CSV table of C-alpha atoms and ligand atoms in Angstrom, one decimal:
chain,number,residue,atom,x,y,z
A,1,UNK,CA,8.8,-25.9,-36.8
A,2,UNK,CA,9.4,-27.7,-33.8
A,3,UNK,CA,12.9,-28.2,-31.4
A,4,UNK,CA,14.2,-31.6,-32.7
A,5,UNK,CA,14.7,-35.1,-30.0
A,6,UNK,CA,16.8,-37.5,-29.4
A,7,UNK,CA,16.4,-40.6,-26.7
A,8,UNK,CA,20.1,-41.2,-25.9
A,9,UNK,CA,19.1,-44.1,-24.6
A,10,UNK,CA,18.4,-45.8,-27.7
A,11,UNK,CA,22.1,-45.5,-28.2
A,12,UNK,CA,22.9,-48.5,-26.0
A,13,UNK,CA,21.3,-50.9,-28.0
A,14,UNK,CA,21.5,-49.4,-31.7
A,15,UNK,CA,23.6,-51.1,-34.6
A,16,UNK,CA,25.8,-48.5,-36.6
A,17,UNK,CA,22.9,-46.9,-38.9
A,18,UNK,CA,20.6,-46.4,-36.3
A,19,UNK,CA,23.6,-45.0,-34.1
A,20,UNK,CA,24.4,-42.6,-37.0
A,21,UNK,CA,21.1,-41.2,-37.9
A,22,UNK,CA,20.8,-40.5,-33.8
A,23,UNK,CA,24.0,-38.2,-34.0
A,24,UNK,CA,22.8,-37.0,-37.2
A,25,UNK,CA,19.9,-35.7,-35.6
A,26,UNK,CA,21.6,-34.2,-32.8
A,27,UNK,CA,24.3,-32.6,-34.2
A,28,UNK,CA,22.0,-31.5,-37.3
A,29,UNK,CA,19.5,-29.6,-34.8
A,30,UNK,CA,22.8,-27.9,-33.4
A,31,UNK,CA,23.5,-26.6,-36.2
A,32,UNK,CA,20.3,-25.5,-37.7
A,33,UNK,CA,19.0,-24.7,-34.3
A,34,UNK,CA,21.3,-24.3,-32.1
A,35,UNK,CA,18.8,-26.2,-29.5
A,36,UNK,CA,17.9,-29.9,-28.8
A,37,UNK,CA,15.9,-32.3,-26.4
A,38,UNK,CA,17.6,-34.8,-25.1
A,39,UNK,CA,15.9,-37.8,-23.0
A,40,UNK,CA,17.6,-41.0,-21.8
A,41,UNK,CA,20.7,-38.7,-20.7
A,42,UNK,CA,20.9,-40.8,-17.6
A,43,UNK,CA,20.2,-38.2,-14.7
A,44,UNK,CA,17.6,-40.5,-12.8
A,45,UNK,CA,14.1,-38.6,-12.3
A,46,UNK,CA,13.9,-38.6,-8.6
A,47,UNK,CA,16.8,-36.7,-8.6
A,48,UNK,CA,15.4,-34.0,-11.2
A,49,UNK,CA,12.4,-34.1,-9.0
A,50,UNK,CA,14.7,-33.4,-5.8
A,51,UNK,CA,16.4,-30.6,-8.2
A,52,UNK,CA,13.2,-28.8,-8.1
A,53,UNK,CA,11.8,-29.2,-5.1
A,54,UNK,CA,15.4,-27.9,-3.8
A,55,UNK,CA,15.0,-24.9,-6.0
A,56,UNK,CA,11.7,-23.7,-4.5
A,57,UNK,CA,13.0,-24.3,-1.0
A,58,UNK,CA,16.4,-22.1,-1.6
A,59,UNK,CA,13.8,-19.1,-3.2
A,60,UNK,CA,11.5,-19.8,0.1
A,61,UNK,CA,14.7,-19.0,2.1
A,62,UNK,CA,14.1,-15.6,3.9
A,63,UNK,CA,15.7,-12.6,1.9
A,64,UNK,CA,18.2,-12.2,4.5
A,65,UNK,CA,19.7,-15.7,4.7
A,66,UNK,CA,20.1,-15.8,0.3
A,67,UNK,CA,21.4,-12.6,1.1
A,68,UNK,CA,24.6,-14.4,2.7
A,69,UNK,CA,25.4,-15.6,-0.6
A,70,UNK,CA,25.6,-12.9,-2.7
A,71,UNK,CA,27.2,-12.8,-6.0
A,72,UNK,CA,30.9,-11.1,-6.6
A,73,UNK,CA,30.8,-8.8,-9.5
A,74,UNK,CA,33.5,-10.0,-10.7
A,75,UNK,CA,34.6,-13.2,-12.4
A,76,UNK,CA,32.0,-16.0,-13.2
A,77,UNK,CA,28.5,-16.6,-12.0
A,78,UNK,CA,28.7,-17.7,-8.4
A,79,UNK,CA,26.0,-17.1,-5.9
A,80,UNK,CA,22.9,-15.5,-4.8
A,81,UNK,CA,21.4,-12.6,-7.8
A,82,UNK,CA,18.1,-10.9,-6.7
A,83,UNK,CA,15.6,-9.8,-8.9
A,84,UNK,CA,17.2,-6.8,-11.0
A,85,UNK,CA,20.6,-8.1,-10.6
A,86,UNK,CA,21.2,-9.0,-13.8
A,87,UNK,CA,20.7,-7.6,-17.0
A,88,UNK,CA,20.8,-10.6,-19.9
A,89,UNK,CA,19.7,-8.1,-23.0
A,90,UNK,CA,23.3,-6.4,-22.5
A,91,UNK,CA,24.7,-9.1,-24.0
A,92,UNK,CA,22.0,-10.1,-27.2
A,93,UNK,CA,22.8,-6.2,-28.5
A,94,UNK,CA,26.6,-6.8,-28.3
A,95,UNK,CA,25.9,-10.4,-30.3
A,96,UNK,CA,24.0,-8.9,-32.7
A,97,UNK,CA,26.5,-5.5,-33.4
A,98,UNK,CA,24.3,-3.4,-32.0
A,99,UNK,CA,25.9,-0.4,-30.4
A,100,UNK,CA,23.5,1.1,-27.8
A,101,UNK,CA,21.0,-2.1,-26.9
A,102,UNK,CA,17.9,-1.2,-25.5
A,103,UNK,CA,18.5,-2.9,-21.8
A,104,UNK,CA,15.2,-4.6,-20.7
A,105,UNK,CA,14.3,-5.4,-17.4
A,106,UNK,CA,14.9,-9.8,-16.3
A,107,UNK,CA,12.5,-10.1,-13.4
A,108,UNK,CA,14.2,-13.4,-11.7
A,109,UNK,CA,16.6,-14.3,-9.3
A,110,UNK,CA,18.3,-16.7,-9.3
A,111,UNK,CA,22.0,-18.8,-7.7
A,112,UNK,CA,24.8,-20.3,-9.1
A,113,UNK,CA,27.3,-22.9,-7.5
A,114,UNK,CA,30.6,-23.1,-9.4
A,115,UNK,CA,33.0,-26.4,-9.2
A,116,UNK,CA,33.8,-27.6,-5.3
A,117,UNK,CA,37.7,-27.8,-6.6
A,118,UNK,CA,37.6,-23.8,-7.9
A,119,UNK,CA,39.4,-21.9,-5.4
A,120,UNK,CA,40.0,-19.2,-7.1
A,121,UNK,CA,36.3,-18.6,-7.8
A,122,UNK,CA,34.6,-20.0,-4.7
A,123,UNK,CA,30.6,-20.1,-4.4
A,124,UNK,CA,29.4,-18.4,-1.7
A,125,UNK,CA,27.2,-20.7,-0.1
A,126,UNK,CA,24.5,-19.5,2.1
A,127,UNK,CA,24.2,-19.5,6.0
A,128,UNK,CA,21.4,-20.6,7.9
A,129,UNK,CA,19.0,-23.4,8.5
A,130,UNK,CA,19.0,-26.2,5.7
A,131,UNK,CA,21.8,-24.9,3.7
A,132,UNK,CA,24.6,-27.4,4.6
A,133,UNK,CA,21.9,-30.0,3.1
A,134,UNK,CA,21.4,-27.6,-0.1
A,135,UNK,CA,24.8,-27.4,-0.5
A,136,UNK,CA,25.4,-31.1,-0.6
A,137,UNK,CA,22.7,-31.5,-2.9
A,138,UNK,CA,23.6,-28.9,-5.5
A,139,UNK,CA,27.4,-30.1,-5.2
A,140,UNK,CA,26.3,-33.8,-6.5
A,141,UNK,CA,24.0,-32.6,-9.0
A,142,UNK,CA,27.0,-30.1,-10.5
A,143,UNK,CA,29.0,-33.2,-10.5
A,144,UNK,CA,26.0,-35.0,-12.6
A,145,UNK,CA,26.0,-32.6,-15.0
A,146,UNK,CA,29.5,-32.4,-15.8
A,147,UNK,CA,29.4,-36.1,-16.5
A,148,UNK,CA,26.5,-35.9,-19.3
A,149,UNK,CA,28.1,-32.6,-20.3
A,150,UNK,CA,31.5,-34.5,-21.3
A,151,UNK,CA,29.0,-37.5,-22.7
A,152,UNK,CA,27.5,-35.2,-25.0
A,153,UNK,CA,30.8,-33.9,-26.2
A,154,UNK,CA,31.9,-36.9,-27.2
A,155,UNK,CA,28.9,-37.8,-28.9
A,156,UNK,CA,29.7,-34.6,-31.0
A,157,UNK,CA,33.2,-35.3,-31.8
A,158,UNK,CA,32.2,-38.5,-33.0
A,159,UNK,CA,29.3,-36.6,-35.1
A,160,UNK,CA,31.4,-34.3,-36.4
A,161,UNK,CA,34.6,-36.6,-37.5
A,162,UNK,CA,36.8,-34.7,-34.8
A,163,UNK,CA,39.4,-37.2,-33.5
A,164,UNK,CA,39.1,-38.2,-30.4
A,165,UNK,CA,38.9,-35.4,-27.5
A,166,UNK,CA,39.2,-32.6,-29.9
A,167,UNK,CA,36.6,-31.2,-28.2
A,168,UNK,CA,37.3,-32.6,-24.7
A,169,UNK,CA,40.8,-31.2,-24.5
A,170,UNK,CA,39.5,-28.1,-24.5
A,171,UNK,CA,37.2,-28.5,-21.1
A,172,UNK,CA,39.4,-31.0,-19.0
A,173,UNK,CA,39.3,-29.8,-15.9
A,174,UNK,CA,35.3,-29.8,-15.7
A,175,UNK,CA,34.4,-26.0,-15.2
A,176,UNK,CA,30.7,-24.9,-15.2
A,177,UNK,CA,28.0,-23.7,-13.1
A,178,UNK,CA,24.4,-24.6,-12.0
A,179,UNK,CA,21.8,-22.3,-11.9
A,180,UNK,CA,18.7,-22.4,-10.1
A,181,UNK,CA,16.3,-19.4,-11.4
A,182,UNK,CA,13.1,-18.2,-10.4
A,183,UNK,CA,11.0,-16.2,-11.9
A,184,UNK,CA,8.4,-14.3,-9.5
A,185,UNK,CA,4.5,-14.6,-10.5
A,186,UNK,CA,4.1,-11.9,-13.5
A,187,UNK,CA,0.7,-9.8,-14.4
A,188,UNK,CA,1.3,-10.8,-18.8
A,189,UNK,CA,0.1,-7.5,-19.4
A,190,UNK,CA,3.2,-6.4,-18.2
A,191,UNK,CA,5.6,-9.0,-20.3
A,192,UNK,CA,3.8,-7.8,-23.8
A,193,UNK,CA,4.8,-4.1,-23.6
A,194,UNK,CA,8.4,-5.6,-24.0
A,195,UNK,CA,10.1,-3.3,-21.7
A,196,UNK,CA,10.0,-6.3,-19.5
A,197,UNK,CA,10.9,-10.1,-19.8
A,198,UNK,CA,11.3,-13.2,-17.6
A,199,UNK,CA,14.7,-13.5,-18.8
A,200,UNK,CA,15.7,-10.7,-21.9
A,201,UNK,CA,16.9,-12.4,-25.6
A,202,UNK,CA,20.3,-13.6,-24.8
A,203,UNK,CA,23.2,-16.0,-26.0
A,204,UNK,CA,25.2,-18.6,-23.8
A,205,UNK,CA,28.7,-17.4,-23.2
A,206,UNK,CA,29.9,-21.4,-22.9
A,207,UNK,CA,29.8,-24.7,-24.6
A,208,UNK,CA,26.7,-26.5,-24.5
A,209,UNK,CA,23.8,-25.6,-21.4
A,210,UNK,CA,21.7,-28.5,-20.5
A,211,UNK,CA,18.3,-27.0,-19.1
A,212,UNK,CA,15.4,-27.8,-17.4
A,213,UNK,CA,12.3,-26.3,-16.9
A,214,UNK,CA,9.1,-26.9,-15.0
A,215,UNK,CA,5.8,-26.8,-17.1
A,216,UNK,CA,5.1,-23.0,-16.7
A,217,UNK,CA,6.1,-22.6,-20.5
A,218,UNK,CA,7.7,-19.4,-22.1
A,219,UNK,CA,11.1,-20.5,-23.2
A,220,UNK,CA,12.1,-19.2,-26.8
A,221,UNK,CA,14.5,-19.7,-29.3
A,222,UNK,CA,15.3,-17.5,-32.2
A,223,UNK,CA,14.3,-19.3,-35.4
A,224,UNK,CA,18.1,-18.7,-37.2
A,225,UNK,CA,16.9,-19.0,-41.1
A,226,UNK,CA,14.1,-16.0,-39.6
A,227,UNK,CA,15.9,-13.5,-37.5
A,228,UNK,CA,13.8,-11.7,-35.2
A,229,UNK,CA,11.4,-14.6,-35.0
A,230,UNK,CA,10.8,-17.1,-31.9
A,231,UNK,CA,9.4,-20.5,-31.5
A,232,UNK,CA,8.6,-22.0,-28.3
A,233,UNK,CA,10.7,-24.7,-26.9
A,234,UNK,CA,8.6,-26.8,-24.3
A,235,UNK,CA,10.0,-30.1,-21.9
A,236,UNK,CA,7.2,-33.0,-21.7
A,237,UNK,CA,8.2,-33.1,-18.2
A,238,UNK,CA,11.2,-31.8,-16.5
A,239,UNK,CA,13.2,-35.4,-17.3
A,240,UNK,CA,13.2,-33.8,-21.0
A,241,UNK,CA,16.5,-31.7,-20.8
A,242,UNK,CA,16.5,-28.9,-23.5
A,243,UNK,CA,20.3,-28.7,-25.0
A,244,UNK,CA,22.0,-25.4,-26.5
A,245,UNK,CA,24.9,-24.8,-27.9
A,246,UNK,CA,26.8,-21.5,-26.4
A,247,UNK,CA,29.2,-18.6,-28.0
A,248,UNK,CA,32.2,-21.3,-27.0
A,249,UNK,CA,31.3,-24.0,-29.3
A,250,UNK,CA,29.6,-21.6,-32.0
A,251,UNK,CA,33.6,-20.4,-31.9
A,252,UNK,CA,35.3,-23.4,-32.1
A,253,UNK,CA,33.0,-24.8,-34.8
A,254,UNK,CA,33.4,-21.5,-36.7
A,255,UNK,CA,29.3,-21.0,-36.8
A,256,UNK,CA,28.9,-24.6,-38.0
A,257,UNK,CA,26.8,-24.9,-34.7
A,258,UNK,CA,24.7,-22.2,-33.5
A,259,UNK,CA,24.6,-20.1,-30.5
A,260,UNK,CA,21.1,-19.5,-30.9
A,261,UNK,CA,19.5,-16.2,-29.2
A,262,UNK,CA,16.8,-17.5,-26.8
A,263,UNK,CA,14.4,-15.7,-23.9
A,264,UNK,CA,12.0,-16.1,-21.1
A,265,UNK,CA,8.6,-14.1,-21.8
A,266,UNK,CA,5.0,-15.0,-21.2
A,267,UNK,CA,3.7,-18.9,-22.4
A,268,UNK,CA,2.3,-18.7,-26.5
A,269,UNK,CA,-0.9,-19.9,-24.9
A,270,UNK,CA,-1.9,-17.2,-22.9
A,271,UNK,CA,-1.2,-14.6,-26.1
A,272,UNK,CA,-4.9,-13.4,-26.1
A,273,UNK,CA,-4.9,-12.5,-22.8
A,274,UNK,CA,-4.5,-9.4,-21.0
A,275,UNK,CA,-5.4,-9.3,-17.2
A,276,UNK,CA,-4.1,-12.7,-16.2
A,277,UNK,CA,-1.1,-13.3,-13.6
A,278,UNK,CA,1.1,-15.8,-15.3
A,279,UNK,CA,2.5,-17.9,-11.9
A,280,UNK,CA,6.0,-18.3,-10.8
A,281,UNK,CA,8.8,-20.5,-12.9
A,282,UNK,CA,11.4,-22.2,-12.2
A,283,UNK,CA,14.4,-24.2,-14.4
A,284,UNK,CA,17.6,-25.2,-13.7
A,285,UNK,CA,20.5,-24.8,-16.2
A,286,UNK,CA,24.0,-26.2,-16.0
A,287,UNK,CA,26.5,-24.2,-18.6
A,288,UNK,CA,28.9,-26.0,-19.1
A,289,UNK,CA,32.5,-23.8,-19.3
A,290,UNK,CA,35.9,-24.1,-21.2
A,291,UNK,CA,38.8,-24.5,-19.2
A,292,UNK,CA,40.1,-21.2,-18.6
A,293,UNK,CA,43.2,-21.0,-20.6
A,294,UNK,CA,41.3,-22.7,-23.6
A,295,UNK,CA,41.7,-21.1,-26.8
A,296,UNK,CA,38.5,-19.2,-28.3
A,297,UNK,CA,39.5,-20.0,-31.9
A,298,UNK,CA,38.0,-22.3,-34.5
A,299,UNK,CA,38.7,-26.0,-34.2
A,300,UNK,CA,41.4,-26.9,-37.0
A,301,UNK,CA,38.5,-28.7,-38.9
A,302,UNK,CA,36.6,-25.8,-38.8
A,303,UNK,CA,39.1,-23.0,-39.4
A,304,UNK,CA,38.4,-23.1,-43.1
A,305,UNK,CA,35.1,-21.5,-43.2
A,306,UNK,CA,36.8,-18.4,-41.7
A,307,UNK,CA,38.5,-16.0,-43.6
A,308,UNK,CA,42.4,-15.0,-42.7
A,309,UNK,CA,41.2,-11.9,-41.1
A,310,UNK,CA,38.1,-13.6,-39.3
A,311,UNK,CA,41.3,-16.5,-38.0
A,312,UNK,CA,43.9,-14.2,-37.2
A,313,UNK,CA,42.0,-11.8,-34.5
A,314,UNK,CA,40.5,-15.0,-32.7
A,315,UNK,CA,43.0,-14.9,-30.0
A,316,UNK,CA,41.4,-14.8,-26.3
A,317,UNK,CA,41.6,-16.8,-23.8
A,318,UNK,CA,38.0,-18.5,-22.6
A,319,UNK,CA,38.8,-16.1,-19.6
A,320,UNK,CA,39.1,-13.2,-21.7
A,321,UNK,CA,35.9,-14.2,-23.3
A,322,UNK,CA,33.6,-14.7,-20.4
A,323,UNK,CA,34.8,-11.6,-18.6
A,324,UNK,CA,34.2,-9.6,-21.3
A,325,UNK,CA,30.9,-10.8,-21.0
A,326,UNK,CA,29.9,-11.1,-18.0
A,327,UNK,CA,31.0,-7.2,-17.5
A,328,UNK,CA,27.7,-6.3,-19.7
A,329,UNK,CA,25.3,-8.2,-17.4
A,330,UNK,CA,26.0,-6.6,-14.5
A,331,UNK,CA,23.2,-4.4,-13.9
A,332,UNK,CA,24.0,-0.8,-11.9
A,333,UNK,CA,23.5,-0.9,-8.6
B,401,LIG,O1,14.8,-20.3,-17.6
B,401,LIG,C1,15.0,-20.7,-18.8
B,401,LIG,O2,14.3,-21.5,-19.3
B,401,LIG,C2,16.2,-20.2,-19.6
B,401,LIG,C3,17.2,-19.5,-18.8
B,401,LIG,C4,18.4,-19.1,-19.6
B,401,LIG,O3,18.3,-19.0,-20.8
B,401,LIG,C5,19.7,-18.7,-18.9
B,401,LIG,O4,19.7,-18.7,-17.7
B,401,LIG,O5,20.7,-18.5,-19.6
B,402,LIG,FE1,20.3,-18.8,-21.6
């Protein structure tokens, strides 16, 4: 049961049926899902290609010049998190009401650059050779993403009958983060005692992530008619952006769409073997963000599927919601 695709770019030229059963497709695979491929989304490949060969120069950078970046333990995700920083399983046991979560161990590290505009939250750039040139880079690319993030929006108000910038309204003033995350060479033997992941099972605190990934393999998604059982999600190449829909949108659709639980362990194809290093990985994700003051509760639409109880205590802000979770991947110094 494989991730569904869509080719957006098959959009430009398709009369009304074949425009529908595209958006049936994608939003259908959001909600049964809670993940998609999505090619044709418009980000050209030599600058995908440029995202990654910036990613393994920034993790190249000598400890002590990442080190000038490091990431405030408070607020969003912004900056420089070495391996052991950040604990994603935390957040899977709250999702899934379960009191005392075993925490694993996420061996990765990774960086995040928030919004230029965001003041309030500024990203900590780092200091040293090259960086000025990183910075410009990861700046453009943030704005990229925030472009095809809005596109895809739109594409599922129109999916799901929402009038115009239902959805929208509630992300206007383009709030998100890239990541870059690298994940160090790994013995497997070490991944399959399942103290220890890439990245831990996990949820998306926002509204939809797009993702990329080099051809390492190991991304997982949470089948949601099995619970507690994974299929890998694999990219043709890294112009094949994986989509998933976060907490936010799962929210606002009242679990019409799916904030599927997903990880990073070792690739399905090395699953009979015991003594091989599995070599470094690296993906990009962009996670896309409500604005801040945005309501957490169901879309009008949507609010029916709720009951009274379920509608009434819905009442954080986004920025109530994030914190709140961002608090539980911290991990102790
Ligand atoms: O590295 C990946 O493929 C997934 C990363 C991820 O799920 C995350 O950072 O939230
Ligand atoms: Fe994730």
């Amino acid at each position: 049961m494989a991730v569904a695709a869509v080719d957006l770019r098959r959009l430009e030229r398709a009369g009304p049926a074949e425009r529908e059963r595209i958006l049936r497709t994608f939003v259908e695979s959001c909600a049964s899902q809670g993940f998609v491929k999505v090619t044709g989304h418009g980000i050209p490949a030599a600058q995908l290609k440029e995202l990654f060969r910036w990613t393994r120069e920034f993790f190249d950078f000598p400890a002590a010049v990442k080190q000038t970046a490091p990431r405030p333990l408070t607020g969003p995700n912004r900056g420089y998190i070495a391996v052991g920083g950040e604990k994603l399983s935390g957040i899977s046991g709250y999702m899934k009401g379960v009191r005392d979560p075993v925490m694993h161990n996420d061996v990765k590290e990774s960086f995040d650059a928030g919004p230029a505009y965001d003041q309030v939250h500024p990203t900590p750039w780092p200091v040293g050779p090259r960086c000025h040139e990183f910075r410009d880079f990861m700046e453009d690319f943030l704005e990229e993403c925030l472009m095809v993030h809005h596109e895809l929006l739109h594409l599922l108000e129109e999916a799901m009958d929402l009038s115009h910038h239902e959805l929208i309204s509630r992300c206007s003033a383009g709030n998100g983060e890239v990541r870059i995350t690298h994940y160090p060479p790994v013995p497997v033997a070490r991944l399959k005692t399942g103290s220890t992941y890439r990245i831990s099972e996990h949820t998306d605190v926002g509204i939809l992530t797009l993702l990329f990934q080099d051809s390492v393999g190991g991304l997982e998604v949470e089948r949601q008619d099995h619970s507690g059982e994974f299929i890998p999600v694999e990219s043709s190449s890294v112009n094949e952006m994986i989509v998933n829909c976060g907490d936010t949108l799962q929210r606002w659709t009242a679990n019409y769409l799916r904030s599927a639980n997903h990880r990073v362990t070792y690739p399905q194809g090395l699953k009979e073997d015991t003594d091989v290093v599995i070599p470094a990985r690296y993906s990009v994700g962009f996670f896309g963000k409500a604005d801040m003051s945005a309501s957490m509760a169901a879309l009008p639409k949507f609010a029916s599927r709720l009951s009274q109880t379920a509608r009434d205590t819905e009442t954080r802000t986004a920025q109530e919601y994030y914190n709140y979770m961002h608090e539980r991947t911290v991990a102790a110094a």
